[in-house]
Amino acid sequence: MSERLQPGDTAPAFTLPNADGKPVSLADYAGRKVIVYFYPAALTPGCTKQACDFTDNLDLLAQHGYDVIGISPDKPEKLAKFRDKEHLKVTLLGDPEKEVLQAYGAFGEKKMYGKTVTGVIRSTVIVDEQGKVERALYNVRATGHVAKIIKDLGL
């Protein structure tokens, strides 16, 4: 079971391939606020809803200085298919080794349909300009989550 991050923690550094196979690092966003969200699988209904919600609100978030990165255990080829099929504008990164998912506390035991399973815990970590965790939200719902973040951040 991975440790959950707390506000004030330093966000774990990472470099992962994007949908085009190009490396993207958290360090690339130094001086910017970043919403890093973790989702179980591209091209599934809940994850599609969440990614579309982030895409639909990307301009609003960007106006307030937030970039958005979605991370799943998918390979870049699947992420590219997901991005193109759904016209997504958020940066999608693949973590097939699940190292970043674990570092952020977004992989471990969870309840699914009443059973305990090991997998991706739908989570969102908001990182400030200094690379510190501003908020860490775990076991979030796919639907309505983006609206809640916008409300909680007062945007």
Coordinates of N, CA and C in Angstrom, one line a residue:
M1 N 0.9 -1.2 0.0 CA 0.0 0.0 0.0 C 0.9 1.2 0.0
S2 N 0.7 2.1 -0.9 CA 1.5 3.3 -1.0 C 1.0 4.4 0.0
E3 N 1.9 5.2 0.4 CA 1.6 6.3 1.3 C 0.9 7.4 0.6
R4 N -0.1 7.9 1.2 CA -0.8 9.1 0.6 C -0.1 10.3 0.9
L5 N -0.1 11.2 -0.1 CA 0.5 12.5 0.1 C -0.3 13.5 1.0
Q6 N 0.3 14.4 1.6 CA -0.4 15.4 2.5 C 0.0 16.8 2.0
P7 N -0.9 17.8 2.2 CA -0.5 19.1 1.9 C 0.8 19.5 2.5
G8 N 1.7 20.2 1.8 CA 3.0 20.6 2.3 C 4.1 19.6 1.9
D9 N 3.8 18.3 1.5 CA 4.8 17.4 1.1 C 5.4 17.9 -0.3
T10 N 6.6 17.5 -0.5 CA 7.2 17.8 -1.9 C 6.6 16.7 -2.8
A11 N 6.0 17.2 -3.9 CA 5.5 16.3 -4.9 C 6.6 15.4 -5.5
P12 N 6.4 14.1 -5.6 CA 7.5 13.3 -6.2 C 7.7 13.6 -7.6
A13 N 9.0 13.8 -7.9 CA 9.4 14.1 -9.3 C 9.1 12.9 -10.2
F14 N 8.8 13.2 -11.5 CA 8.6 12.1 -12.4 C 8.9 12.5 -13.8
T15 N 9.2 11.5 -14.7 CA 9.3 11.7 -16.1 C 8.7 10.5 -16.7
L16 N 7.6 10.7 -17.5 CA 6.8 9.7 -18.1 C 6.6 10.0 -19.6
P17 N 6.3 9.0 -20.4 CA 6.0 9.3 -21.8 C 4.6 9.8 -22.0
N18 N 4.4 10.8 -22.9 CA 3.1 11.2 -23.2 C 2.5 10.4 -24.3
A19 N 1.3 10.8 -24.8 CA 0.6 10.0 -25.8 C 1.4 9.8 -27.1
D20 N 2.4 10.7 -27.3 CA 3.2 10.6 -28.5 C 4.6 10.0 -28.2
G21 N 4.7 9.5 -27.0 CA 6.0 8.8 -26.6 C 7.1 9.7 -26.2
K22 N 6.8 11.0 -26.1 CA 7.8 12.0 -25.7 C 7.8 12.1 -24.2
P23 N 9.0 12.2 -23.6 CA 9.1 12.3 -22.1 C 8.6 13.7 -21.6
V24 N 7.8 13.6 -20.5 CA 7.3 14.8 -19.9 C 7.6 14.7 -18.4
S25 N 8.2 15.8 -17.8 CA 8.6 15.7 -16.4 C 7.8 16.7 -15.6
L26 N 7.6 16.5 -14.3 CA 7.0 17.4 -13.5 C 7.8 18.7 -13.4
A27 N 9.1 18.6 -13.5 CA 10.1 19.7 -13.5 C 9.8 20.7 -14.7
D28 N 9.2 20.1 -15.8 CA 8.8 21.0 -17.0 C 7.8 22.1 -16.5
Y29 N 7.1 21.9 -15.4 CA 6.1 22.8 -15.0 C 6.5 23.6 -13.8
A30 N 7.8 23.7 -13.5 CA 8.3 24.5 -12.4 C 7.8 25.9 -12.6
G31 N 7.3 26.5 -11.5 CA 6.8 27.9 -11.5 C 5.3 28.0 -11.9
R32 N 4.7 26.8 -12.2 CA 3.3 26.7 -12.6 C 2.6 25.8 -11.6
K33 N 1.3 26.0 -11.5 CA 0.5 25.1 -10.6 C 0.0 24.0 -11.5
V34 N 0.0 22.8 -11.0 CA -0.3 21.6 -11.8 C -1.3 20.7 -11.1
I35 N -2.4 20.4 -11.8 CA -3.4 19.4 -11.3 C -3.0 18.1 -11.9
V36 N -2.5 17.2 -11.1 CA -2.1 15.8 -11.6 C -3.2 14.9 -11.1
Y37 N -3.9 14.3 -12.1 CA -4.9 13.4 -11.8 C -4.6 12.0 -12.3
F38 N -5.0 11.0 -11.4 CA -4.7 9.6 -11.7 C -6.0 8.8 -12.0
Y39 N -6.0 8.1 -13.1 CA -7.2 7.4 -13.4 C -6.9 6.0 -13.9
P40 N -7.8 5.0 -13.7 CA -7.5 3.6 -14.0 C -7.2 3.2 -15.4
A41 N -8.0 3.7 -16.4 CA -7.8 3.2 -17.7 C -8.4 4.1 -18.8
A42 N -7.6 4.4 -19.8 CA -8.1 5.2 -21.0 C -9.2 4.4 -21.6
L43 N -10.1 5.1 -22.3 CA -11.2 4.5 -23.1 C -12.2 3.8 -22.3
T44 N -12.4 4.1 -21.0 CA -13.4 3.5 -20.2 C -14.4 4.6 -19.8
P45 N -15.7 4.3 -19.6 CA -16.7 5.4 -19.4 C -16.4 6.5 -18.4
G46 N -16.0 6.0 -17.1 CA -15.7 7.0 -16.1 C -14.5 7.9 -16.4
C47 N -13.5 7.2 -16.9 CA -12.2 7.9 -17.2 C -12.4 8.9 -18.4
T48 N -13.2 8.5 -19.3 CA -13.6 9.3 -20.4 C -14.3 10.6 -20.0
K49 N -15.3 10.4 -19.1 CA -16.1 11.5 -18.5 C -15.1 12.5 -17.8
Q50 N -14.3 12.0 -17.0 CA -13.4 12.8 -16.2 C -12.4 13.6 -17.2
A51 N -11.8 12.9 -18.1 CA -10.9 13.5 -19.1 C -11.6 14.6 -19.9
C52 N -12.8 14.3 -20.3 CA -13.6 15.3 -21.1 C -13.9 16.5 -20.2
D53 N -14.3 16.3 -18.9 CA -14.5 17.4 -18.0 C -13.3 18.3 -17.8
F54 N -12.1 17.7 -17.7 CA -10.9 18.5 -17.6 C -10.7 19.2 -18.9
T55 N -10.9 18.6 -20.0 CA -10.7 19.3 -21.3 C -11.6 20.4 -21.4
D56 N -12.9 20.2 -21.1 CA -13.9 21.3 -21.2 C -13.6 22.5 -20.3
N57 N -12.9 22.3 -19.2 CA -12.6 23.3 -18.2 C -11.1 23.8 -18.3
L58 N -10.4 23.3 -19.3 CA -9.0 23.6 -19.4 C -8.7 25.1 -19.5
D59 N -9.5 25.8 -20.3 CA -9.3 27.3 -20.5 C -9.4 28.0 -19.2
L60 N -10.5 27.7 -18.4 CA -10.7 28.3 -17.1 C -9.6 28.0 -16.2
L61 N -9.2 26.8 -16.1 CA -8.0 26.4 -15.2 C -6.8 27.1 -15.6
A62 N -6.5 27.2 -17.0 CA -5.3 27.8 -17.5 C -5.3 29.3 -17.1
Q63 N -6.5 30.0 -17.2 CA -6.6 31.4 -16.9 C -6.2 31.6 -15.4
H64 N -6.3 30.6 -14.6 CA -6.0 30.8 -13.2 C -4.6 30.1 -12.9
G65 N -3.9 29.8 -14.0 CA -2.5 29.4 -13.8 C -2.3 27.9 -13.6
Y66 N -3.3 27.1 -13.9 CA -3.2 25.6 -13.6 C -3.0 24.9 -14.9
D67 N -2.1 24.0 -15.0 CA -1.9 23.0 -16.0 C -2.5 21.7 -15.6
V68 N -2.9 20.8 -16.5 CA -3.5 19.5 -16.1 C -2.8 18.4 -16.7
I69 N -2.4 17.4 -15.9 CA -1.8 16.2 -16.4 C -2.6 15.0 -15.9
G70 N -2.9 14.1 -16.8 CA -3.6 12.8 -16.4 C -2.7 11.7 -16.5
I71 N -2.6 10.8 -15.5 CA -1.7 9.7 -15.5 C -2.4 8.4 -15.3
S72 N -2.2 7.4 -16.2 CA -2.8 6.1 -16.0 C -1.7 5.1 -16.3
P73 N -2.0 3.8 -16.1 CA -1.0 2.7 -16.4 C -0.9 2.4 -17.9
D74 N -1.7 3.1 -18.7 CA -1.7 2.8 -20.1 C -0.4 3.1 -20.9
K75 N -0.2 2.4 -22.0 CA 1.0 2.7 -22.8 C 0.6 3.9 -23.7
P76 N 1.7 4.6 -24.2 CA 1.4 5.8 -25.1 C 0.5 5.5 -26.3
E77 N 0.5 4.4 -26.9 CA -0.3 4.1 -28.0 C -1.8 4.2 -27.7
K78 N -2.1 3.6 -26.5 CA -3.5 3.6 -26.0 C -3.9 5.1 -25.7
L79 N -3.0 5.8 -25.1 CA -3.3 7.2 -24.7 C -3.5 8.1 -26.0
A80 N -2.8 7.8 -27.0 CA -3.0 8.6 -28.3 C -4.3 8.3 -28.9
K81 N -4.8 7.0 -28.8 CA -6.1 6.6 -29.3 C -7.2 7.3 -28.5
F82 N -7.0 7.3 -27.2 CA -7.9 8.0 -26.2 C -8.0 9.5 -26.6
R83 N -6.9 10.1 -26.7 CA -6.8 11.6 -26.9 C -7.5 11.9 -28.2
D84 N -7.2 11.1 -29.3 CA -7.7 11.4 -30.6 C -9.2 11.1 -30.7
K85 N -9.7 10.0 -30.1 CA -11.1 9.6 -30.1 C -11.9 10.6 -29.4
E86 N -11.5 11.1 -28.3 CA -12.3 12.0 -27.4 C -11.9 13.5 -27.6
H87 N -10.9 13.8 -28.5 CA -10.5 15.2 -28.7 C -10.0 15.8 -27.4
L88 N -9.2 15.1 -26.6 CA -8.7 15.6 -25.3 C -7.6 16.6 -25.5
K89 N -7.6 17.6 -24.7 CA -6.5 18.6 -24.7 C -5.6 18.5 -23.5
V90 N -6.0 17.7 -22.5 CA -5.1 17.5 -21.3 C -3.9 16.7 -21.7
T91 N -2.8 16.9 -21.0 CA -1.6 16.1 -21.2 C -1.8 14.7 -20.6
L92 N -1.7 13.7 -21.4 CA -1.9 12.3 -20.8 C -0.5 11.6 -20.8
L93 N -0.2 11.0 -19.6 CA 1.1 10.3 -19.5 C 0.8 8.9 -19.1
G94 N 1.7 8.0 -19.6 CA 1.5 6.6 -19.3 C 2.6 6.1 -18.2
D95 N 2.1 5.3 -17.3 CA 3.0 4.8 -16.2 C 2.7 3.3 -16.1
P96 N 3.1 2.5 -17.1 CA 2.9 1.1 -17.1 C 3.6 0.4 -15.9
E97 N 4.7 0.9 -15.4 CA 5.4 0.3 -14.3 C 4.7 0.7 -13.0
K98 N 3.8 1.6 -13.0 CA 3.0 2.1 -11.8 C 3.9 2.7 -10.7
E99 N 5.1 3.1 -11.1 CA 6.0 3.7 -10.1 C 5.5 5.1 -9.6
V100 N 5.1 5.9 -10.6 CA 4.6 7.2 -10.2 C 3.3 7.1 -9.5
L101 N 2.4 6.2 -10.0 CA 1.1 6.0 -9.3 C 1.4 5.6 -7.8
Q102 N 2.4 4.8 -7.5 CA 2.7 4.4 -6.2 C 3.3 5.5 -5.4
A103 N 4.2 6.3 -6.0 CA 4.8 7.4 -5.3 C 3.8 8.5 -4.9
Y104 N 2.7 8.6 -5.6 CA 1.6 9.5 -5.3 C 0.5 8.9 -4.4
G105 N 0.7 7.7 -4.0 CA -0.4 7.0 -3.2 C -1.6 6.7 -4.0
A106 N -1.5 6.6 -5.3 CA -2.7 6.4 -6.2 C -2.8 5.0 -6.7
F107 N -2.1 4.1 -6.1 CA -2.1 2.7 -6.4 C -2.1 1.8 -5.1
G108 N -3.1 0.9 -5.0 CA -3.1 0.1 -3.8 C -4.5 -0.6 -3.7
E109 N -4.8 -0.9 -2.5 CA -6.1 -1.6 -2.2 C -7.2 -0.6 -2.3
K110 N -8.3 -1.1 -2.9 CA -9.5 -0.2 -3.0 C -10.7 -1.2 -3.0
K111 N -11.8 -0.6 -2.7 CA -13.1 -1.4 -2.8 C -13.7 -1.2 -4.2
M112 N -14.1 -2.3 -4.8 CA -14.8 -2.2 -6.1 C -15.9 -3.2 -6.1
Y113 N -17.1 -2.8 -6.2 CA -18.3 -3.6 -6.2 C -18.3 -4.5 -4.9
G114 N -17.9 -4.0 -3.8 CA -17.9 -4.7 -2.5 C -16.7 -5.6 -2.3
K115 N -15.8 -5.7 -3.3 CA -14.7 -6.6 -3.1 C -13.4 -5.7 -3.0
T116 N -12.4 -6.2 -2.2 CA -11.2 -5.5 -2.1 C -10.3 -5.9 -3.2
V117 N -9.8 -5.0 -4.0 CA -8.9 -5.3 -5.2 C -7.7 -4.3 -5.1
T118 N -6.7 -4.7 -5.8 CA -5.5 -3.8 -5.9 C -5.5 -3.2 -7.3
G119 N -5.4 -1.9 -7.3 CA -5.5 -1.2 -8.6 C -5.3 0.3 -8.4
V120 N -5.6 1.1 -9.5 CA -5.4 2.5 -9.4 C -6.5 3.1 -8.6
I121 N -6.2 4.0 -7.7 CA -7.1 4.7 -6.8 C -7.3 6.1 -7.5
R122 N -8.5 6.3 -8.0 CA -8.8 7.6 -8.7 C -8.5 8.7 -7.7
S123 N -7.5 9.5 -8.1 CA -6.9 10.5 -7.2 C -6.5 11.8 -7.9
T124 N -6.5 12.9 -7.2 CA -6.0 14.2 -7.8 C -5.1 14.8 -6.8
V125 N -3.9 15.3 -7.3 CA -3.0 16.0 -6.4 C -2.7 17.3 -7.1
I126 N -2.9 18.4 -6.3 CA -2.7 19.7 -6.9 C -1.3 20.2 -6.3
V127 N -0.4 20.5 -7.3 CA 0.9 20.9 -6.9 C 1.1 22.4 -7.2
D128 N 1.7 23.1 -6.2 CA 1.9 24.5 -6.3 C 3.1 24.8 -7.1
E129 N 3.4 26.1 -7.3 CA 4.5 26.6 -8.2 C 5.9 26.2 -7.6
Q130 N 6.0 25.9 -6.3 CA 7.2 25.4 -5.7 C 7.4 23.9 -5.7
G131 N 6.4 23.2 -6.3 CA 6.5 21.7 -6.3 C 6.0 21.1 -5.1
K132 N 5.3 21.8 -4.2 CA 4.7 21.3 -3.0 C 3.2 20.9 -3.2
V133 N 2.8 19.9 -2.5 CA 1.4 19.4 -2.6 C 0.5 20.5 -1.9
E134 N -0.4 21.0 -2.7 CA -1.4 22.0 -2.1 C -2.6 21.2 -1.6
R135 N -3.1 20.2 -2.4 CA -4.2 19.4 -2.0 C -3.9 18.0 -2.5
A136 N -4.4 17.0 -1.8 CA -4.3 15.6 -2.2 C -5.7 15.0 -2.0
L137 N -6.3 14.6 -3.0 CA -7.7 14.0 -2.9 C -7.7 12.6 -3.4
Y138 N -8.2 11.7 -2.6 CA -8.2 10.3 -3.0 C -9.6 9.7 -3.0
N139 N -9.7 8.6 -3.8 CA -11.0 8.0 -4.0 C -12.1 9.0 -4.5
V140 N -11.7 9.8 -5.4 CA -12.6 10.8 -6.0 C -13.6 10.1 -7.0
R141 N -14.7 10.7 -7.2 CA -15.6 10.2 -8.2 C -15.2 10.8 -9.6
A142 N -15.5 10.1 -10.7 CA -15.2 10.6 -12.0 C -16.1 11.7 -12.4
T143 N -17.4 11.6 -12.1 CA -18.4 12.5 -12.4 C -18.5 13.6 -11.4
G144 N -18.4 14.9 -11.8 CA -18.6 16.0 -10.9 C -17.3 16.4 -10.2
H145 N -16.2 15.7 -10.4 CA -15.0 15.9 -9.7 C -14.3 17.3 -10.1
V146 N -14.3 17.5 -11.4 CA -13.7 18.7 -12.0 C -14.4 20.0 -11.4
A147 N -15.8 19.9 -11.5 CA -16.6 21.0 -11.0 C -16.3 21.3 -9.5
K148 N -16.1 20.2 -8.7 CA -15.8 20.3 -7.3 C -14.4 21.0 -7.1
I149 N -13.4 20.6 -7.9 CA -12.1 21.2 -7.8 C -12.2 22.7 -8.1
I150 N -12.9 23.1 -9.1 CA -13.1 24.5 -9.5 C -13.7 25.2 -8.4
K151 N -14.7 24.7 -7.8 CA -15.5 25.3 -6.6 C -14.5 25.4 -5.4
D152 N -13.8 24.3 -5.1 CA -12.9 24.3 -3.9 C -11.8 25.3 -4.1
L153 N -11.3 25.5 -5.3 CA -10.2 26.4 -5.5 C -10.7 27.9 -5.7
G154 N -12.1 28.0 -5.7 CA -12.6 29.4 -5.8 C -12.4 30.0 -7.1
L155 N -12.4 29.2 -8.2 CA -12.2 29.8 -9.5 C -13.5 30.2 -10.2

